[in-house]
PDB file of C-alpha atoms in Angstrom:
ATOM      1  CA  UNK U   1      25.283 -11.099   5.818  1.00  0.00           C
ATOM      2  CA  UNK U   2      25.816 -10.105   9.459  1.00  0.00           C
ATOM      3  CA  UNK U   3      23.045 -11.192  11.855  1.00  0.00           C
ATOM      4  CA  UNK U   4      20.550  -8.584  12.950  1.00  0.00           C
ATOM      5  CA  UNK U   5      21.742  -6.868  16.122  1.00  0.00           C
ATOM      6  CA  UNK U   6      19.404  -7.479  19.043  1.00  0.00           C
ATOM      7  CA  UNK U   7      18.204  -4.195  20.455  1.00  0.00           C
ATOM      8  CA  UNK U   8      17.403  -3.610  24.133  1.00  0.00           C
ATOM      9  CA  UNK U   9      13.806  -4.487  25.116  1.00  0.00           C
ATOM     10  CA  UNK U  10      12.807  -0.837  25.713  1.00  0.00           C
ATOM     11  CA  UNK U  11      13.812   0.080  22.163  1.00  0.00           C
ATOM     12  CA  UNK U  12      11.678  -2.834  20.962  1.00  0.00           C
ATOM     13  CA  UNK U  13       8.655  -1.592  22.831  1.00  0.00           C
ATOM     14  CA  UNK U  14       9.174   1.873  21.377  1.00  0.00           C
ATOM     15  CA  UNK U  15       9.140   0.544  17.836  1.00  0.00           C
ATOM     16  CA  UNK U  16       5.940  -1.510  18.134  1.00  0.00           C
ATOM     17  CA  UNK U  17       3.208   0.080  15.980  1.00  0.00           C
ATOM     18  CA  UNK U  18       5.782   2.579  14.616  1.00  0.00           C
ATOM     19  CA  UNK U  19       4.555   2.072  11.037  1.00  0.00           C
ATOM     20  CA  UNK U  20       0.886   2.755  10.324  1.00  0.00           C
ATOM     21  CA  UNK U  21      -0.924   1.713   7.153  1.00  0.00           C
ATOM     22  CA  UNK U  22      -4.584   2.063   6.198  1.00  0.00           C
ATOM     23  CA  UNK U  23      -6.159   0.740   3.019  1.00  0.00           C
ATOM     24  CA  UNK U  24      -8.168  -1.877   1.184  1.00  0.00           C
ATOM     25  CA  UNK U  25      -7.588  -5.420   2.486  1.00  0.00           C
ATOM     26  CA  UNK U  26      -8.200  -7.825  -0.394  1.00  0.00           C
ATOM     27  CA  UNK U  27      -7.733 -11.544  -0.941  1.00  0.00           C
ATOM     28  CA  UNK U  28      -5.676 -12.012  -4.118  1.00  0.00           C
ATOM     29  CA  UNK U  29      -6.866 -14.742  -6.469  1.00  0.00           C
ATOM     30  CA  UNK U  30      -4.179 -15.317  -9.088  1.00  0.00           C
ATOM     31  CA  UNK U  31      -4.037 -17.598 -12.109  1.00  0.00           C
ATOM     32  CA  UNK U  32      -2.346 -17.802 -15.497  1.00  0.00           C
ATOM     33  CA  UNK U  33      -4.781 -16.863 -18.279  1.00  0.00           C
ATOM     34  CA  UNK U  34      -4.561 -16.417 -22.057  1.00  0.00           C
ATOM     35  CA  UNK U  35      -5.169 -13.471 -24.356  1.00  0.00           C
ATOM     36  CA  UNK U  36      -8.728 -14.657 -25.096  1.00  0.00           C
ATOM     37  CA  UNK U  37      -9.534 -14.426 -21.385  1.00  0.00           C
ATOM     38  CA  UNK U  38      -8.238 -10.826 -21.249  1.00  0.00           C
ATOM     39  CA  UNK U  39     -10.165  -9.910 -24.409  1.00  0.00           C
ATOM     40  CA  UNK U  40     -13.359 -11.485 -23.079  1.00  0.00           C
ATOM     41  CA  UNK U  41     -13.338  -9.136 -20.089  1.00  0.00           C
ATOM     42  CA  UNK U  42     -11.794  -6.139 -21.872  1.00  0.00           C
ATOM     43  CA  UNK U  43      -8.543  -6.220 -19.877  1.00  0.00           C
ATOM     44  CA  UNK U  44      -5.100  -4.869 -20.776  1.00  0.00           C
ATOM     45  CA  UNK U  45      -2.182  -7.252 -20.070  1.00  0.00           C
ATOM     46  CA  UNK U  46      -0.618  -4.879 -17.514  1.00  0.00           C
ATOM     47  CA  UNK U  47      -3.112  -2.746 -15.622  1.00  0.00           C
ATOM     48  CA  UNK U  48      -4.881  -2.079 -12.335  1.00  0.00           C
ATOM     49  CA  UNK U  49      -8.597  -1.348 -12.409  1.00  0.00           C
ATOM     50  CA  UNK U  50     -11.690  -1.531 -10.226  1.00  0.00           C
ATOM     51  CA  UNK U  51     -14.191  -4.238 -11.133  1.00  0.00           C
ATOM     52  CA  UNK U  52     -17.356  -3.260 -13.013  1.00  0.00           C
ATOM     53  CA  UNK U  53     -20.486  -5.335 -13.515  1.00  0.00           C
ATOM     54  CA  UNK U  54     -18.990  -6.926 -16.652  1.00  0.00           C
ATOM     55  CA  UNK U  55     -16.174  -8.388 -14.524  1.00  0.00           C
ATOM     56  CA  UNK U  56     -18.346 -10.113 -11.901  1.00  0.00           C
ATOM     57  CA  UNK U  57     -18.403 -13.471 -13.719  1.00  0.00           C
ATOM     58  CA  UNK U  58     -14.641 -13.306 -14.153  1.00  0.00           C
ATOM     59  CA  UNK U  59     -13.983 -13.878 -10.436  1.00  0.00           C
ATOM     60  CA  UNK U  60     -15.858 -17.210 -10.577  1.00  0.00           C
ATOM     61  CA  UNK U  61     -14.105 -18.158 -13.802  1.00  0.00           C
ATOM     62  CA  UNK U  62     -10.595 -17.424 -12.530  1.00  0.00           C
ATOM     63  CA  UNK U  63     -11.287 -19.285  -9.271  1.00  0.00           C
ATOM     64  CA  UNK U  64     -12.031 -22.423 -11.353  1.00  0.00           C
ATOM     65  CA  UNK U  65      -8.632 -22.351 -13.115  1.00  0.00           C
ATOM     66  CA  UNK U  66      -6.513 -25.427 -12.396  1.00  0.00           C
ATOM     67  CA  UNK U  67      -3.598 -23.634 -10.723  1.00  0.00           C
ATOM     68  CA  UNK U  68      -5.331 -20.848  -8.833  1.00  0.00           C
ATOM     69  CA  UNK U  69      -3.506 -19.344  -5.826  1.00  0.00           C
ATOM     70  CA  UNK U  70      -4.811 -17.317  -2.883  1.00  0.00           C
ATOM     71  CA  UNK U  71      -2.708 -14.678  -1.105  1.00  0.00           C
ATOM     72  CA  UNK U  72      -3.478 -11.921   1.387  1.00  0.00           C
ATOM     73  CA  UNK U  73      -3.391  -8.736  -0.652  1.00  0.00           C
ATOM     74  CA  UNK U  74      -4.330  -5.139  -1.094  1.00  0.00           C
ATOM     75  CA  UNK U  75      -1.612  -2.606  -1.840  1.00  0.00           C
ATOM     76  CA  UNK U  76      -1.109  -1.077   1.623  1.00  0.00           C
ATOM     77  CA  UNK U  77      -1.571  -4.325   3.528  1.00  0.00           C
ATOM     78  CA  UNK U  78       1.113  -5.924   1.346  1.00  0.00           C
ATOM     79  CA  UNK U  79       3.386  -2.932   1.924  1.00  0.00           C
ATOM     80  CA  UNK U  80       3.272  -3.074   5.711  1.00  0.00           C
ATOM     81  CA  UNK U  81       3.547  -6.864   5.617  1.00  0.00           C
ATOM     82  CA  UNK U  82       6.818  -6.724   3.652  1.00  0.00           C
ATOM     83  CA  UNK U  83       8.133  -3.880   5.821  1.00  0.00           C
ATOM     84  CA  UNK U  84       7.508  -6.087   8.871  1.00  0.00           C
ATOM     85  CA  UNK U  85       9.326  -8.988   7.152  1.00  0.00           C
ATOM     86  CA  UNK U  86      12.325  -6.763   6.386  1.00  0.00           C
ATOM     87  CA  UNK U  87      12.467  -5.562  10.017  1.00  0.00           C
ATOM     88  CA  UNK U  88      11.814  -9.058  11.508  1.00  0.00           C
ATOM     89  CA  UNK U  89      11.843  -8.091  15.208  1.00  0.00           C
ATOM     90  CA  UNK U  90      10.064  -6.868  17.164  1.00  0.00           C
ATOM     91  CA  UNK U  91       6.768  -8.207  15.853  1.00  0.00           C
ATOM     92  CA  UNK U  92       3.902  -5.775  15.269  1.00  0.00           C
ATOM     93  CA  UNK U  93       6.058  -2.850  14.163  1.00  0.00           C
ATOM     94  CA  UNK U  94       3.365  -2.433  11.513  1.00  0.00           C
ATOM     95  CA  UNK U  95      -0.271  -1.576  12.219  1.00  0.00           C
ATOM     96  CA  UNK U  96      -2.939  -1.943   9.533  1.00  0.00           C
ATOM     97  CA  UNK U  97      -6.535  -0.636   9.397  1.00  0.00           C
ATOM     98  CA  UNK U  98      -9.087  -1.656   6.772  1.00  0.00           C
ATOM     99  CA  UNK U  99     -12.543  -3.186   6.365  1.00  0.00           C
ATOM    100  CA  UNK U 100     -13.434  -6.853   5.798  1.00  0.00           C
ATOM    101  CA  UNK U 101     -16.555  -9.007   5.912  1.00  0.00           C
ATOM    102  CA  UNK U 102     -17.564 -11.640   8.458  1.00  0.00           C
ATOM    103  CA  UNK U 103     -16.793 -14.525   6.100  1.00  0.00           C
ATOM    104  CA  UNK U 104     -14.252 -17.228   5.249  1.00  0.00           C
ATOM    105  CA  UNK U 105     -12.074 -14.911   3.124  1.00  0.00           C
ATOM    106  CA  UNK U 106     -12.010 -12.444   6.034  1.00  0.00           C
ATOM    107  CA  UNK U 107     -10.808 -15.202   8.358  1.00  0.00           C
ATOM    108  CA  UNK U 108      -8.036 -16.075   5.876  1.00  0.00           C
ATOM    109  CA  UNK U 109      -6.908 -12.429   5.856  1.00  0.00           C
ATOM    110  CA  UNK U 110      -6.834 -12.345   9.678  1.00  0.00           C
ATOM    111  CA  UNK U 111      -4.796 -15.533   9.765  1.00  0.00           C
ATOM    112  CA  UNK U 112      -2.341 -14.253   7.106  1.00  0.00           C
ATOM    113  CA  UNK U 113      -1.858 -10.951   8.985  1.00  0.00           C
ATOM    114  CA  UNK U 114      -1.119 -12.875  12.175  1.00  0.00           C
ATOM    115  CA  UNK U 115       1.390 -15.102  10.365  1.00  0.00           C
ATOM    116  CA  UNK U 116       3.098 -11.966   9.016  1.00  0.00           C
ATOM    117  CA  UNK U 117       3.236 -10.482  12.584  1.00  0.00           C
ATOM    118  CA  UNK U 118       1.292  -7.399  11.471  1.00  0.00           C
ATOM    119  CA  UNK U 119      -1.031  -5.774  14.027  1.00  0.00           C
ATOM    120  CA  UNK U 120      -4.123  -5.779  11.807  1.00  0.00           C
ATOM    121  CA  UNK U 121      -7.172  -4.109  13.340  1.00  0.00           C
ATOM    122  CA  UNK U 122      -9.957  -4.767  10.860  1.00  0.00           C
ATOM    123  CA  UNK U 123     -13.301  -3.056  10.893  1.00  0.00           C
ATOM    124  CA  UNK U 124     -15.747  -5.923  10.298  1.00  0.00           C
ATOM    125  CA  UNK U 125     -19.249  -5.430   8.915  1.00  0.00           C
ATOM    126  CA  UNK U 126     -21.959  -7.768   7.663  1.00  0.00           C
ATOM    127  CA  UNK U 127     -23.305  -5.886   4.605  1.00  0.00           C
ATOM    128  CA  UNK U 128     -20.537  -6.786   2.147  1.00  0.00           C
ATOM    129  CA  UNK U 129     -18.226  -9.801   1.722  1.00  0.00           C
ATOM    130  CA  UNK U 130     -14.441  -9.462   2.036  1.00  0.00           C
ATOM    131  CA  UNK U 131     -12.914  -7.806  -1.035  1.00  0.00           C
ATOM    132  CA  UNK U 132     -10.995  -9.758  -3.671  1.00  0.00           C
ATOM    133  CA  UNK U 133      -8.475  -8.938  -6.374  1.00  0.00           C
ATOM    134  CA  UNK U 134      -8.120 -11.094  -9.482  1.00  0.00           C
ATOM    135  CA  UNK U 135      -4.542 -11.234 -10.783  1.00  0.00           C
ATOM    136  CA  UNK U 136      -4.725 -12.375 -14.411  1.00  0.00           C
ATOM    137  CA  UNK U 137      -1.216 -13.446 -15.377  1.00  0.00           C
ATOM    138  CA  UNK U 138       0.023 -13.664 -18.975  1.00  0.00           C
ATOM    139  CA  UNK U 139       3.789 -14.230 -19.258  1.00  0.00           C
ATOM    140  CA  UNK U 140       5.531 -11.458 -17.280  1.00  0.00           C
ATOM    141  CA  UNK U 141       2.397  -9.303 -17.231  1.00  0.00           C
ATOM    142  CA  UNK U 142      -0.350  -9.150 -14.651  1.00  0.00           C
ATOM    143  CA  UNK U 143      -3.699  -7.468 -14.992  1.00  0.00           C
ATOM    144  CA  UNK U 144      -5.265  -6.693 -11.613  1.00  0.00           C
ATOM    145  CA  UNK U 145      -9.009  -6.313 -11.177  1.00  0.00           C
ATOM    146  CA  UNK U 146     -10.121  -5.333  -7.667  1.00  0.00           C
ATOM    147  CA  UNK U 147     -13.613  -5.978  -6.348  1.00  0.00           C
ATOM    148  CA  UNK U 148     -13.459  -3.819  -3.206  1.00  0.00           C
ATOM    149  CA  UNK U 149     -16.734  -5.056  -1.685  1.00  0.00           C
ATOM    150  CA  UNK U 150     -16.207  -4.794   2.129  1.00  0.00           C
ATOM    151  CA  UNK U 151     -13.031  -2.722   1.676  1.00  0.00           C
ATOM    152  CA  UNK U 152     -15.300   0.038   0.354  1.00  0.00           C
ATOM    153  CA  UNK U 153     -17.245   0.121   3.628  1.00  0.00           C
ATOM    154  CA  UNK U 154     -14.518   1.481   5.902  1.00  0.00           C
ATOM    155  CA  UNK U 155     -16.166   3.834   8.395  1.00  0.00           C
ATOM    156  CA  UNK U 156     -14.134   6.603  10.056  1.00  0.00           C
ATOM    157  CA  UNK U 157     -16.610   7.220  12.908  1.00  0.00           C
ATOM    158  CA  UNK U 158     -17.018   3.517  13.710  1.00  0.00           C
ATOM    159  CA  UNK U 159     -13.340   2.626  13.555  1.00  0.00           C
ATOM    160  CA  UNK U 160     -10.609   5.275  13.141  1.00  0.00           C
ATOM    161  CA  UNK U 161     -12.202   7.680  15.642  1.00  0.00           C
ATOM    162  CA  UNK U 162     -12.507   5.085  18.428  1.00  0.00           C
ATOM    163  CA  UNK U 163     -10.066   5.870  21.253  1.00  0.00           C
ATOM    164  CA  UNK U 164      -8.380   2.454  21.235  1.00  0.00           C
ATOM    165  CA  UNK U 165      -7.735   2.688  17.489  1.00  0.00           C
ATOM    166  CA  UNK U 166      -6.728   6.349  17.395  1.00  0.00           C
ATOM    167  CA  UNK U 167      -4.129   5.589  20.116  1.00  0.00           C
ATOM    168  CA  UNK U 168      -2.391   3.324  17.590  1.00  0.00           C
ATOM    169  CA  UNK U 169      -2.348   6.176  15.067  1.00  0.00           C
ATOM    170  CA  UNK U 170      -0.761   8.436  17.706  1.00  0.00           C
ATOM    171  CA  UNK U 171       1.831   5.764  18.518  1.00  0.00           C
ATOM    172  CA  UNK U 172       3.142   5.633  14.934  1.00  0.00           C
ATOM    173  CA  UNK U 173       6.148   7.544  13.575  1.00  0.00           C
ATOM    174  CA  UNK U 174       5.718   6.767   9.867  1.00  0.00           C
ATOM    175  CA  UNK U 175       2.425   6.613   7.931  1.00  0.00           C
ATOM    176  CA  UNK U 176       1.888   4.949   4.566  1.00  0.00           C
ATOM    177  CA  UNK U 177      -1.366   5.020   2.606  1.00  0.00           C
ATOM    178  CA  UNK U 178      -1.905   4.011  -1.026  1.00  0.00           C
ATOM    179  CA  UNK U 179      -3.848   6.381  -3.257  1.00  0.00           C
ATOM    180  CA  UNK U 180      -6.362   3.540  -3.773  1.00  0.00           C
ATOM    181  CA  UNK U 181      -7.859   4.377  -0.360  1.00  0.00           C
ATOM    182  CA  UNK U 182      -8.836   7.841  -1.667  1.00  0.00           C
ATOM    183  CA  UNK U 183     -11.737   6.052  -3.389  1.00  0.00           C
ATOM    184  CA  UNK U 184     -12.976   4.777  -0.009  1.00  0.00           C
ATOM    185  CA  UNK U 185     -12.382   7.187   2.875  1.00  0.00           C
ATOM    186  CA  UNK U 186     -10.562  10.431   1.998  1.00  0.00           C
ATOM    187  CA  UNK U 187     -11.700  11.919   5.328  1.00  0.00           C
ATOM    188  CA  UNK U 188      -9.826   9.150   7.208  1.00  0.00           C
ATOM    189  CA  UNK U 189      -6.658   9.824   5.203  1.00  0.00           C
ATOM    190  CA  UNK U 190      -6.940  13.553   5.887  1.00  0.00           C
ATOM    191  CA  UNK U 191      -7.312  13.030   9.650  1.00  0.00           C
ATOM    192  CA  UNK U 192      -4.188  10.839   9.777  1.00  0.00           C
ATOM    193  CA  UNK U 193      -2.222  13.152   7.446  1.00  0.00           C
ATOM    194  CA  UNK U 194      -3.016  16.217   9.571  1.00  0.00           C
ATOM    195  CA  UNK U 195      -1.970  14.375  12.741  1.00  0.00           C
ATOM    196  CA  UNK U 196       1.374  13.441  11.148  1.00  0.00           C
ATOM    197  CA  UNK U 197       1.974  16.997   9.953  1.00  0.00           C
ATOM    198  CA  UNK U 198       1.069  18.646  13.281  1.00  0.00           C
ATOM    199  CA  UNK U 199       3.434  16.296  15.130  1.00  0.00           C
ATOM    200  CA  UNK U 200       6.285  16.467  12.597  1.00  0.00           C
ATOM    201  CA  UNK U 201       5.964  12.764  11.758  1.00  0.00           C
ATOM    202  CA  UNK U 202       6.408  11.247   8.280  1.00  0.00           C
ATOM    203  CA  UNK U 203       3.300  10.851   6.102  1.00  0.00           C
ATOM    204  CA  UNK U 204       3.715   9.037   2.790  1.00  0.00           C
ATOM    205  CA  UNK U 205       1.285   8.509  -0.069  1.00  0.00           C
ATOM    206  CA  UNK U 206       1.469   6.308  -3.155  1.00  0.00           C
ATOM    207  CA  UNK U 207      -0.081   7.502  -6.442  1.00  0.00           C
ATOM    208  CA  UNK U 208      -1.127   3.823  -6.883  1.00  0.00           C
ATOM    209  CA  UNK U 209      -2.614   3.891 -10.404  1.00  0.00           C
ATOM    210  CA  UNK U 210      -3.229   6.387 -13.218  1.00  0.00           C
ATOM    211  CA  UNK U 211      -7.002   6.442 -12.612  1.00  0.00           C
ATOM    212  CA  UNK U 212      -6.496   7.833  -9.090  1.00  0.00           C
ATOM    213  CA  UNK U 213      -4.764  10.979 -10.401  1.00  0.00           C
ATOM    214  CA  UNK U 214      -7.449  11.303 -13.081  1.00  0.00           C
ATOM    215  CA  UNK U 215     -10.711  10.656 -11.259  1.00  0.00           C
ATOM    216  CA  UNK U 216      -9.867  11.306  -7.597  1.00  0.00           C
ATOM    217  CA  UNK U 217      -7.763  14.390  -8.198  1.00  0.00           C
ATOM    218  CA  UNK U 218      -9.688  16.655  -5.814  1.00  0.00           C
ATOM    219  CA  UNK U 219      -9.395  14.242  -2.866  1.00  0.00           C
ATOM    220  CA  UNK U 220      -5.719  13.630  -3.650  1.00  0.00           C
ATOM    221  CA  UNK U 221      -4.850  17.321  -3.791  1.00  0.00           C
ATOM    222  CA  UNK U 222      -6.531  17.951  -0.405  1.00  0.00           C
ATOM    223  CA  UNK U 223      -4.082  15.436   1.093  1.00  0.00           C
ATOM    224  CA  UNK U 224      -1.011  16.513  -0.932  1.00  0.00           C
ATOM    225  CA  UNK U 225      -0.019  19.486   1.314  1.00  0.00           C
ATOM    226  CA  UNK U 226       0.562  16.962   4.134  1.00  0.00           C
ATOM    227  CA  UNK U 227       2.581  14.478   2.056  1.00  0.00           C
ATOM    228  CA  UNK U 228       6.242  14.152   3.113  1.00  0.00           C
ATOM    229  CA  UNK U 229       7.072  11.273   0.769  1.00  0.00           C
ATOM    230  CA  UNK U 230       5.276  10.703  -2.524  1.00  0.00           C
ATOM    231  CA  UNK U 231       5.702   7.330  -4.233  1.00  0.00           C
ATOM    232  CA  UNK U 232       4.723   6.321  -7.752  1.00  0.00           C
ATOM    233  CA  UNK U 233       5.922   4.614 -10.904  1.00  0.00           C
ATOM    234  CA  UNK U 234       6.700   6.263 -14.240  1.00  0.00           C
ATOM    235  CA  UNK U 235       3.218   5.727 -15.727  1.00  0.00           C
ATOM    236  CA  UNK U 236       1.483   7.142 -12.645  1.00  0.00           C
ATOM    237  CA  UNK U 237       3.930  10.066 -12.577  1.00  0.00           C
ATOM    238  CA  UNK U 238       3.194  10.915 -16.224  1.00  0.00           C
ATOM    239  CA  UNK U 239      -0.587  10.859 -15.622  1.00  0.00           C
ATOM    240  CA  UNK U 240      -0.191  12.915 -12.441  1.00  0.00           C
ATOM    241  CA  UNK U 241       1.859  15.524 -14.359  1.00  0.00           C
ATOM    242  CA  UNK U 242      -0.756  15.730 -17.110  1.00  0.00           C
ATOM    243  CA  UNK U 243      -3.624  16.113 -14.623  1.00  0.00           C
ATOM    244  CA  UNK U 244      -1.698  18.773 -12.685  1.00  0.00           C
ATOM    245  CA  UNK U 245      -1.102  20.758 -15.861  1.00  0.00           C
ATOM    246  CA  UNK U 246       2.677  20.558 -15.562  1.00  0.00           C
ATOM    247  CA  UNK U 247       4.044  22.051 -18.801  1.00  0.00           C
ATOM    248  CA  UNK U 248       4.856  19.600 -21.581  1.00  0.00           C
ATOM    249  CA  UNK U 249       7.315  17.255 -19.949  1.00  0.00           C
ATOM    250  CA  UNK U 250       7.747  13.501 -19.923  1.00  0.00           C
ATOM    251  CA  UNK U 251      11.017  13.715 -18.021  1.00  0.00           C
ATOM    252  CA  UNK U 252      10.418  11.790 -14.780  1.00  0.00           C
ATOM    253  CA  UNK U 253      13.080  13.747 -12.868  1.00  0.00           C
ATOM    254  CA  UNK U 254      11.467  17.058 -13.850  1.00  0.00           C
ATOM    255  CA  UNK U 255       7.995  15.791 -12.860  1.00  0.00           C
ATOM    256  CA  UNK U 256       9.466  14.730  -9.498  1.00  0.00           C
ATOM    257  CA  UNK U 257      10.951  18.210  -8.973  1.00  0.00           C
ATOM    258  CA  UNK U 258       7.600  19.854  -9.697  1.00  0.00           C
ATOM    259  CA  UNK U 259       5.722  17.441  -7.433  1.00  0.00           C
ATOM    260  CA  UNK U 260       8.276  18.223  -4.720  1.00  0.00           C
ATOM    261  CA  UNK U 261       7.591  21.955  -4.966  1.00  0.00           C
ATOM    262  CA  UNK U 262       3.783  21.681  -4.637  1.00  0.00           C
ATOM    263  CA  UNK U 263       2.444  23.487  -1.507  1.00  0.00           C
ATOM    264  CA  UNK U 264       3.338  21.819   1.800  1.00  0.00           C
ATOM    265  CA  UNK U 265       2.064  22.499   5.346  1.00  0.00           C
ATOM    266  CA  UNK U 266       4.937  21.143   7.485  1.00  0.00           C
ATOM    267  CA  UNK U 267       7.925  23.266   6.454  1.00  0.00           C
ATOM    268  CA  UNK U 268      10.269  21.310   8.763  1.00  0.00           C
ATOM    269  CA  UNK U 269      10.415  18.494   6.222  1.00  0.00           C
ATOM    270  CA  UNK U 270      11.139  18.913   2.537  1.00  0.00           C
ATOM    271  CA  UNK U 271       8.986  16.614   0.420  1.00  0.00           C
ATOM    272  CA  UNK U 272      10.790  13.575  -0.989  1.00  0.00           C
ATOM    273  CA  UNK U 273       9.494  12.181  -4.287  1.00  0.00           C
ATOM    274  CA  UNK U 274      10.316   8.562  -5.169  1.00  0.00           C
ATOM    275  CA  UNK U 275       9.360   7.634  -8.735  1.00  0.00           C
ATOM    276  CA  UNK U 276      10.366   4.104  -9.742  1.00  0.00           C
ATOM    277  CA  UNK U 277      10.946   2.670 -13.205  1.00  0.00           C
ATOM    278  CA  UNK U 278      10.612  -0.958 -14.210  1.00  0.00           C
ATOM    279  CA  UNK U 279       8.271  -3.798 -13.392  1.00  0.00           C
ATOM    280  CA  UNK U 280       9.487  -4.184  -9.794  1.00  0.00           C
ATOM    281  CA  UNK U 281       8.351  -0.640  -9.030  1.00  0.00           C
ATOM    282  CA  UNK U 282       5.594  -1.172  -6.464  1.00  0.00           C
ATOM    283  CA  UNK U 283       7.663  -3.363  -4.216  1.00  0.00           C
ATOM    284  CA  UNK U 284      10.577  -0.938  -4.116  1.00  0.00           C
ATOM    285  CA  UNK U 285       8.486   1.454  -2.008  1.00  0.00           C
ATOM    286  CA  UNK U 286       7.985  -1.209   0.610  1.00  0.00           C
ATOM    287  CA  UNK U 287      11.584  -2.044   1.427  1.00  0.00           C
ATOM    288  CA  UNK U 288      12.061   1.710   1.556  1.00  0.00           C
ATOM    289  CA  UNK U 289       9.505   1.931   4.378  1.00  0.00           C
ATOM    290  CA  UNK U 290      11.239  -0.730   6.470  1.00  0.00           C
ATOM    291  CA  UNK U 291      14.414   1.364   6.689  1.00  0.00           C
ATOM    292  CA  UNK U 292      12.523   4.643   7.087  1.00  0.00           C
ATOM    293  CA  UNK U 293      10.862   3.349  10.277  1.00  0.00           C
ATOM    294  CA  UNK U 294      14.330   2.517  11.610  1.00  0.00           C
ATOM    295  CA  UNK U 295      15.457   6.080  10.836  1.00  0.00           C
ATOM    296  CA  UNK U 296      18.064   4.998   8.298  1.00  0.00           C
ATOM    297  CA  UNK U 297      19.435   7.458   5.680  1.00  0.00           C
ATOM    298  CA  UNK U 298      17.667   7.896   2.328  1.00  0.00           C
ATOM    299  CA  UNK U 299      20.330   5.892   0.430  1.00  0.00           C
ATOM    300  CA  UNK U 300      19.742   2.894   2.734  1.00  0.00           C
ATOM    301  CA  UNK U 301      15.982   3.185   2.226  1.00  0.00           C
ATOM    302  CA  UNK U 302      16.453   3.069  -1.552  1.00  0.00           C
ATOM    303  CA  UNK U 303      18.877   0.122  -1.333  1.00  0.00           C
ATOM    304  CA  UNK U 304      16.376  -1.796   0.823  1.00  0.00           C
ATOM    305  CA  UNK U 305      13.670  -0.990  -1.709  1.00  0.00           C
ATOM    306  CA  UNK U 306      15.702  -2.526  -4.532  1.00  0.00           C
ATOM    307  CA  UNK U 307      16.486  -5.576  -2.418  1.00  0.00           C
ATOM    308  CA  UNK U 308      12.827  -6.250  -1.495  1.00  0.00           C
ATOM    309  CA  UNK U 309      11.724  -5.730  -5.103  1.00  0.00           C
ATOM    310  CA  UNK U 310      14.353  -8.151  -6.356  1.00  0.00           C
ATOM    311  CA  UNK U 311      13.262 -10.908  -3.974  1.00  0.00           C
ATOM    312  CA  UNK U 312       9.498 -10.569  -4.352  1.00  0.00           C
ATOM    313  CA  UNK U 313       9.276 -10.035  -8.110  1.00  0.00           C
ATOM    314  CA  UNK U 314      10.572 -13.608  -8.591  1.00  0.00           C
ATOM    315  CA  UNK U 315       7.814 -15.175  -6.502  1.00  0.00           C
ATOM    316  CA  UNK U 316       4.089 -15.784  -6.956  1.00  0.00           C
ATOM    317  CA  UNK U 317       1.823 -13.251  -5.271  1.00  0.00           C
ATOM    318  CA  UNK U 318       3.204 -11.069  -2.513  1.00  0.00           C
ATOM    319  CA  UNK U 319       5.234 -13.803  -0.803  1.00  0.00           C
ATOM    320  CA  UNK U 320       8.779 -13.973   0.508  1.00  0.00           C
ATOM    321  CA  UNK U 321      11.331 -16.330   2.100  1.00  0.00           C
ATOM    322  CA  UNK U 322      11.344 -16.828   5.866  1.00  0.00           C
ATOM    323  CA  UNK U 323      14.027 -14.180   6.494  1.00  0.00           C
ATOM    324  CA  UNK U 324      15.529 -11.378   4.415  1.00  0.00           C
ATOM    325  CA  UNK U 325      19.209 -11.521   3.492  1.00  0.00           C
ATOM    326  CA  UNK U 326      19.649  -7.767   3.667  1.00  0.00           C
ATOM    327  CA  UNK U 327      22.729  -6.515   5.568  1.00  0.00           C
TER     328      UNK U 327
END
């Protein structure tokens, strides 16, 4: 693979904070479990849910497993972290906003963001501890249970609206937010989405999980007119289609076409819909972002997505080698 071409310093400065992400920063706690463990807490082998009261004890139990691993997580934070890894230099191409607690887990997240060269600007509060996500692994399957805790406390007025923070939003060229954040601060998403649309910049949204399309449909559809790129996997796409009342169709390509033709405010950009199939689906969106920020053609974005997915799916948690081998 040819070495990355060094760009002139000015170009580097221009691309700092070019990618903006906002979401739920979580510390991933992953361990291999058995079917009895899943049954005990009413979990499906492959799913993503928010923790309920019945899951509280599970976090303690999984933390006591012999081979437990901790990784910085949360869908959007992982996405911008991998995009930064794919880009390599300059550092801090990616900005991330989210809420954490003033605790040990919060300090770990700060340290991990710094190691990944992501410009993480956390809103810290004392009411709730830093959020966690239990990854219960059985074979090739993983069941994710998120306890948002502090992540749920993100406050638009106390963070996004502050001049120093909003300047970073204005500096960005590409925006990526996972649908998960619709459960926390839809008003923050809307403010960022409108800014992107009014300035002809790229705003992308991930459907994230079937329950978002089902139970946060109203918030999602307020944002949809501003969405330039919509990401999702086949299960999320099918649920989205059902909730939107698309006529009987389980054809992913047809669902994508209908999602593409939903009302859109910025007519200068046609909506792009990226629906992935297969277990490496989530990661594919991330490599895609790394090329998008560098204004590469759509085909290159997709190729980068497949590359990133291929590397990361083979590793524990959202981790990666020191450098990508992507030409």
